[in-house]
Amino acid sequence: MVLPGLFSAIIAATIWALVIFLYKKYMESHGALVVNFSRLFYVSTLMSPVLILITPSQGLWAAAFSGIITLLVGDSLYFYAIHKVGGSIAAPLTYTYIIIAQYFALLLGEQVTPLLIVSSLLIVLGVSLLTRGGGAKLSAAGVGAALLAALMWSLGMTAIKLAALQGVSPIIIAYIRALSAGLLLGLYLWAKGRLEVVKSPVFAIASLLDLGAGSALFAYSVERVGLALSTILVSIAPLITQLFAKISGLERLTYRQMLGAVVIFLAIVLAVSSIQSLPLTVPTTKSGTSNSPP
């Protein structure tokens, strides 16, 4: 059945959408790099017992690459892009990673239907509508950083697929991603004399939900329904963020943002509808388990 894979991606997106509010609070006092390292540190520490489950596999290198290229390089480029050109430009440009991921999914042998391509384009449009304007600035460096972040995110998610194909379990993929990125970012902050950790049990739990449960759920979704569809499904995170901000009274939802919400909802409907055209027989991983829905 494909339902577990679909729900896993949606739950992951919900987690990622909500933890951003807590991260934003601590970024104001600690900065983005310290907050990023702190969440990686807590996940690497609290999930360390999974080390006893790890067996040598080439897929571990793919998981480590995913962590470094996505959680460290990609996220840093995204934050830089927001600083240089504003979220209204940086967000939709970076979310073109969804379209790039469709191409990588094709290279990995997945069937990418026309509906998935249309859905990917609608997601980018929806994110651009959801993002507030007013802070946009023209900067070649910022635009370049956003597009490069899109490439890094799509490469990182593709690496998760490669790790799954090698039989690495979703929970181990999540742990290796956090550990690899955390080690490198920790060394950088130590060299700069800025190594510190956000001291908060709530922050630690949120980090575990974010990079532990969320990443594992996404890896499971990629394993069950494929990279192309999973990438589209988790991209509802900006929509969930905006809806929560509206319901909680943190922000007002404009007509432009409501239109963006409708566009994203339509994109998800099209993506899920594409399941009907997926093949019933799929390749298996080296461990003999299916990496796409039966």
Short mmCIF file of C-alpha atoms in Angstrom, two decimals:
data_model
loop_
_atom_site.label_atom_id
_atom_site.label_comp_id
_atom_site.label_asym_id
_atom_site.label_seq_id
_atom_site.Cartn_x
_atom_site.Cartn_y
_atom_site.Cartn_z
CA MET A 1 0.00 0.00 0.00
CA VAL A 2 1.11 3.56 -0.73
CA LEU A 3 -0.83 5.22 2.10
CA PRO A 4 1.90 4.80 4.76
CA GLY A 5 4.41 6.48 2.43
CA LEU A 6 2.02 9.34 1.66
CA PHE A 7 1.14 9.96 5.30
CA SER A 8 4.82 9.78 6.30
CA ALA A 9 5.69 12.61 3.93
CA ILE A 10 2.77 14.74 5.12
CA ILE A 11 3.64 14.19 8.80
CA ALA A 12 7.27 15.10 8.06
CA ALA A 13 6.14 18.29 6.33
CA THR A 14 3.93 19.18 9.32
CA ILE A 15 6.82 18.74 11.74
CA TRP A 16 9.16 20.83 9.59
CA ALA A 17 6.53 23.55 9.21
CA LEU A 18 5.90 23.94 12.94
CA VAL A 19 9.40 23.74 14.40
CA ILE A 20 10.43 26.80 12.38
CA PHE A 21 8.56 29.02 14.85
CA LEU A 22 10.71 27.79 17.73
CA TYR A 23 13.90 28.03 15.66
CA LYS A 24 13.05 31.60 14.67
CA LYS A 25 12.74 32.54 18.33
CA TYR A 26 16.22 31.27 19.17
CA MET A 27 17.79 32.66 15.99
CA GLU A 28 17.09 36.15 17.30
CA SER A 29 19.36 35.57 20.29
CA HIS A 30 21.87 32.95 19.08
CA GLY A 31 22.08 33.32 15.29
CA ALA A 32 21.25 30.88 12.49
CA LEU A 33 24.50 28.87 12.58
CA VAL A 34 24.34 28.22 16.33
CA VAL A 35 20.69 27.19 16.09
CA ASN A 36 21.49 24.90 13.18
CA PHE A 37 24.40 23.30 15.04
CA SER A 38 22.33 22.94 18.22
CA ARG A 39 19.61 20.94 16.52
CA LEU A 40 22.23 18.73 14.84
CA PHE A 41 24.01 18.25 18.16
CA TYR A 42 20.89 17.20 20.04
CA VAL A 43 19.82 14.74 17.34
CA SER A 44 23.32 13.25 17.09
CA THR A 45 23.43 12.82 20.87
CA LEU A 46 19.90 11.62 21.58
CA MET A 47 19.85 9.18 18.65
CA SER A 48 23.35 7.77 19.27
CA PRO A 49 21.97 4.34 20.42
CA VAL A 50 21.11 3.61 16.77
CA LEU A 51 24.86 3.16 16.21
CA ILE A 52 24.49 -0.44 17.36
CA LEU A 53 22.11 -1.06 14.44
CA ILE A 54 24.51 0.20 11.76
CA THR A 55 26.17 -2.30 9.45
CA PRO A 56 28.78 -1.36 6.80
CA SER A 57 27.16 -0.24 3.55
CA GLN A 58 27.87 2.13 0.70
CA GLY A 59 24.49 3.65 1.48
CA LEU A 60 25.95 5.17 4.65
CA TRP A 61 28.16 7.40 2.51
CA ALA A 62 25.10 8.53 0.57
CA ALA A 63 23.33 9.38 3.85
CA ALA A 64 26.37 11.33 5.09
CA PHE A 65 26.59 13.20 1.78
CA SER A 66 22.90 14.05 2.06
CA GLY A 67 23.37 15.53 5.51
CA ILE A 68 26.34 17.68 4.52
CA ILE A 69 24.95 18.89 1.20
CA THR A 70 21.44 19.58 2.52
CA LEU A 71 21.54 20.44 6.23
CA LEU A 72 24.86 22.29 6.09
CA VAL A 73 25.56 23.64 2.59
CA GLY A 74 22.02 23.95 1.24
CA ASP A 75 20.50 25.51 4.37
CA SER A 76 23.40 27.97 4.71
CA LEU A 77 22.97 29.08 1.09
CA TYR A 78 19.24 29.49 1.66
CA PHE A 79 19.77 31.69 4.73
CA TYR A 80 22.31 33.76 2.78
CA ALA A 81 19.88 34.17 -0.11
CA ILE A 82 17.14 35.38 2.24
CA HIS A 83 19.59 37.93 3.68
CA LYS A 84 20.61 39.20 0.24
CA VAL A 85 17.34 39.24 -1.74
CA GLY A 86 14.57 38.65 0.82
CA GLY A 87 12.26 35.71 1.33
CA SER A 88 9.87 36.69 -1.47
CA ILE A 89 12.59 35.94 -4.04
CA ALA A 90 14.72 33.39 -2.18
CA ALA A 91 11.87 31.00 -1.28
CA PRO A 92 10.38 30.40 -4.76
CA LEU A 93 13.84 30.22 -6.36
CA THR A 94 15.04 27.66 -3.81
CA TYR A 95 11.84 25.65 -4.11
CA THR A 96 12.71 24.94 -7.72
CA TYR A 97 14.59 22.03 -6.12
CA ILE A 98 11.30 20.15 -6.52
CA ILE A 99 11.59 20.40 -10.30
CA ILE A 100 15.27 19.40 -10.25
CA ALA A 101 14.41 16.42 -8.05
CA GLN A 102 12.03 15.14 -10.72
CA TYR A 103 14.95 14.94 -13.14
CA PHE A 104 17.09 13.05 -10.63
CA ALA A 105 14.16 10.71 -9.97
CA LEU A 106 14.07 9.94 -13.69
CA LEU A 107 17.80 9.15 -13.63
CA LEU A 108 17.17 6.71 -10.79
CA GLY A 109 14.57 4.85 -12.84
CA GLU A 110 11.38 6.30 -11.35
CA GLN A 111 8.38 7.02 -13.54
CA VAL A 112 7.82 10.76 -13.46
CA THR A 113 4.37 11.43 -14.92
CA PRO A 114 3.25 14.69 -16.58
CA LEU A 115 1.02 15.28 -13.53
CA LEU A 116 4.09 15.28 -11.27
CA ILE A 117 5.82 17.83 -13.50
CA VAL A 118 2.75 20.09 -13.44
CA SER A 119 2.48 19.61 -9.67
CA SER A 120 6.13 20.63 -9.21
CA LEU A 121 5.59 23.85 -11.17
CA LEU A 122 2.45 24.64 -9.16
CA ILE A 123 4.34 24.16 -5.88
CA VAL A 124 6.91 26.76 -6.94
CA LEU A 125 4.12 29.15 -7.94
CA GLY A 126 2.26 28.52 -4.69
CA VAL A 127 5.35 29.18 -2.56
CA SER A 128 5.99 32.43 -4.43
CA LEU A 129 2.42 33.53 -3.65
CA LEU A 130 2.65 32.49 -0.01
CA THR A 131 5.87 34.42 0.57
CA ARG A 132 5.34 37.97 1.67
CA GLY A 133 6.73 40.73 -0.52
CA GLY A 134 8.27 44.01 0.54
CA GLY A 135 11.76 42.84 1.42
CA ALA A 136 12.92 41.93 -2.06
CA LYS A 137 16.23 43.30 -3.34
CA LEU A 138 18.07 42.71 -6.59
CA SER A 139 21.33 40.84 -6.00
CA ALA A 140 23.09 38.47 -8.36
CA ALA A 141 24.83 36.82 -5.40
CA GLY A 142 21.53 36.25 -3.62
CA VAL A 143 19.80 34.84 -6.69
CA GLY A 144 22.78 32.60 -7.38
CA ALA A 145 22.81 31.37 -3.77
CA ALA A 146 19.09 30.53 -3.92
CA LEU A 147 19.48 28.55 -7.14
CA LEU A 148 22.55 26.76 -5.79
CA ALA A 149 20.63 25.93 -2.61
CA ALA A 150 17.93 24.38 -4.80
CA LEU A 151 20.54 22.18 -6.44
CA MET A 152 22.02 21.18 -3.08
CA TRP A 153 18.61 20.29 -1.62
CA SER A 154 17.68 18.19 -4.65
CA LEU A 155 21.06 16.40 -4.57
CA GLY A 156 20.65 15.74 -0.85
CA MET A 157 17.19 14.25 -1.27
CA THR A 158 18.43 12.15 -4.17
CA ALA A 159 21.20 10.82 -1.92
CA ILE A 160 18.51 9.69 0.53
CA LYS A 161 17.01 7.62 -2.28
CA LEU A 162 20.45 6.13 -3.01
CA ALA A 163 20.89 5.22 0.66
CA ALA A 164 17.48 3.53 0.67
CA LEU A 165 18.39 1.58 -2.46
CA GLN A 166 21.40 0.22 -0.56
CA GLY A 167 19.10 -1.05 2.19
CA VAL A 168 19.90 1.58 4.84
CA SER A 169 16.92 1.96 7.19
CA PRO A 170 15.16 5.36 7.45
CA ILE A 171 16.14 5.90 11.10
CA ILE A 172 19.82 5.28 10.36
CA ILE A 173 19.65 7.62 7.37
CA ALA A 174 18.24 10.33 9.63
CA TYR A 175 20.97 9.81 12.24
CA ILE A 176 23.88 9.75 9.78
CA ARG A 177 22.61 12.91 8.09
CA ALA A 178 22.54 14.83 11.36
CA LEU A 179 25.85 13.43 12.60
CA SER A 180 27.80 14.23 9.43
CA ALA A 181 26.50 17.78 9.12
CA GLY A 182 26.87 18.41 12.86
CA LEU A 183 30.51 17.35 12.95
CA LEU A 184 31.53 19.69 10.14
CA LEU A 185 29.48 22.64 11.37
CA GLY A 186 30.80 22.09 14.92
CA LEU A 187 34.40 22.19 13.67
CA TYR A 188 33.70 25.40 11.78
CA LEU A 189 32.09 27.12 14.78
CA TRP A 190 34.92 25.91 17.05
CA ALA A 191 37.51 27.39 14.68
CA LYS A 192 35.59 30.68 14.72
CA GLY A 193 35.31 30.66 18.53
CA ARG A 194 31.52 30.54 18.33
CA LEU A 195 30.83 26.98 19.41
CA GLU A 196 27.81 26.94 21.71
CA VAL A 197 24.55 25.04 22.13
CA VAL A 198 21.04 26.31 22.77
CA LYS A 199 20.24 25.09 26.28
CA SER A 200 16.56 24.19 26.26
CA PRO A 201 14.76 20.84 26.72
CA VAL A 202 11.95 22.07 24.45
CA PHE A 203 14.46 22.94 21.75
CA ALA A 204 16.08 19.51 22.11
CA ILE A 205 12.72 17.74 21.71
CA ALA A 206 11.83 19.90 18.71
CA SER A 207 15.19 19.08 17.11
CA LEU A 208 14.61 15.37 17.64
CA LEU A 209 11.19 15.64 16.01
CA ASP A 210 12.61 17.71 13.17
CA LEU A 211 15.83 15.98 12.10
CA GLY A 212 15.11 12.66 13.79
CA ALA A 213 11.47 11.76 13.23
CA GLY A 214 10.92 14.12 10.29
CA SER A 215 13.97 12.99 8.35
CA ALA A 216 13.25 9.32 9.05
CA LEU A 217 9.64 9.72 7.90
CA PHE A 218 10.78 11.42 4.70
CA ALA A 219 13.34 8.67 4.04
CA TYR A 220 10.59 6.07 4.58
CA SER A 221 8.33 7.93 2.16
CA VAL A 222 11.08 8.01 -0.47
CA GLU A 223 11.51 4.27 0.03
CA ARG A 224 7.80 3.56 -0.33
CA VAL A 225 6.48 6.02 -2.93
CA GLY A 226 9.64 7.31 -4.60
CA LEU A 227 11.69 10.50 -4.66
CA ALA A 228 9.53 12.41 -7.14
CA LEU A 229 6.25 12.16 -5.23
CA SER A 230 7.76 12.45 -1.73
CA THR A 231 9.55 15.67 -2.63
CA ILE A 232 6.28 17.22 -3.79
CA LEU A 233 4.35 16.09 -0.71
CA VAL A 234 6.81 17.50 1.85
CA SER A 235 6.71 20.81 0.02
CA ILE A 236 3.37 21.61 1.64
CA ALA A 237 5.42 22.74 4.66
CA PRO A 238 5.24 26.47 3.75
CA LEU A 239 1.46 26.18 3.46
CA ILE A 240 1.18 24.56 6.89
CA THR A 241 3.45 27.25 8.35
CA GLN A 242 1.25 30.04 7.00
CA LEU A 243 -1.99 28.37 8.10
CA PHE A 244 -0.65 27.84 11.63
CA ALA A 245 0.49 31.48 11.78
CA LYS A 246 -2.99 32.56 10.73
CA ILE A 247 -4.86 30.27 13.15
CA SER A 248 -2.61 31.18 16.07
CA GLY A 249 -2.88 34.88 15.33
CA LEU A 250 0.82 35.31 14.64
CA GLU A 251 0.22 36.68 11.15
CA ARG A 252 -2.59 37.79 8.88
CA LEU A 253 -3.22 35.72 5.77
CA THR A 254 -3.57 37.93 2.68
CA TYR A 255 -5.63 37.17 -0.41
CA ARG A 256 -2.38 36.56 -2.25
CA GLN A 257 -1.35 33.96 0.32
CA MET A 258 -4.80 32.34 0.24
CA LEU A 259 -4.41 31.99 -3.53
CA GLY A 260 -1.00 30.40 -2.91
CA ALA A 261 -2.64 27.94 -0.51
CA VAL A 262 -5.18 26.95 -3.15
CA VAL A 263 -2.43 26.46 -5.74
CA ILE A 264 -0.40 24.23 -3.40
CA PHE A 265 -3.50 22.21 -2.49
CA LEU A 266 -4.18 21.68 -6.21
CA ALA A 267 -0.56 20.61 -6.69
CA ILE A 268 -0.87 17.97 -3.98
CA VAL A 269 -4.13 16.66 -5.45
CA LEU A 270 -2.47 16.28 -8.85
CA ALA A 271 0.58 14.58 -7.31
CA VAL A 272 -1.50 12.04 -5.42
CA SER A 273 -3.64 11.45 -8.50
CA SER A 274 -0.49 10.50 -10.40
CA ILE A 275 -0.18 7.36 -8.25
CA GLN A 276 -2.77 5.68 -10.46
CA SER A 277 -0.31 5.74 -13.36
CA LEU A 278 2.66 4.31 -11.42
CA PRO A 279 3.81 0.78 -12.37
CA LEU A 280 2.72 -2.11 -10.21
CA THR A 281 6.10 -3.86 -10.42
CA VAL A 282 9.13 -2.06 -9.07
CA PRO A 283 12.84 -2.75 -8.59
CA THR A 284 14.06 -3.93 -5.22
CA THR A 285 16.92 -2.85 -3.03
CA LYS A 286 19.92 -5.01 -2.33
CA SER A 287 18.24 -6.17 0.84
CA GLY A 288 15.35 -7.46 -1.25
CA THR A 289 12.79 -4.92 -0.09
CA SER A 290 10.76 -2.76 -2.42
CA ASN A 291 11.81 0.91 -2.65
CA SER A 292 8.52 2.00 -4.24
CA PRO A 293 4.88 1.20 -3.55
CA PRO A 294 3.73 -2.32 -4.51
#
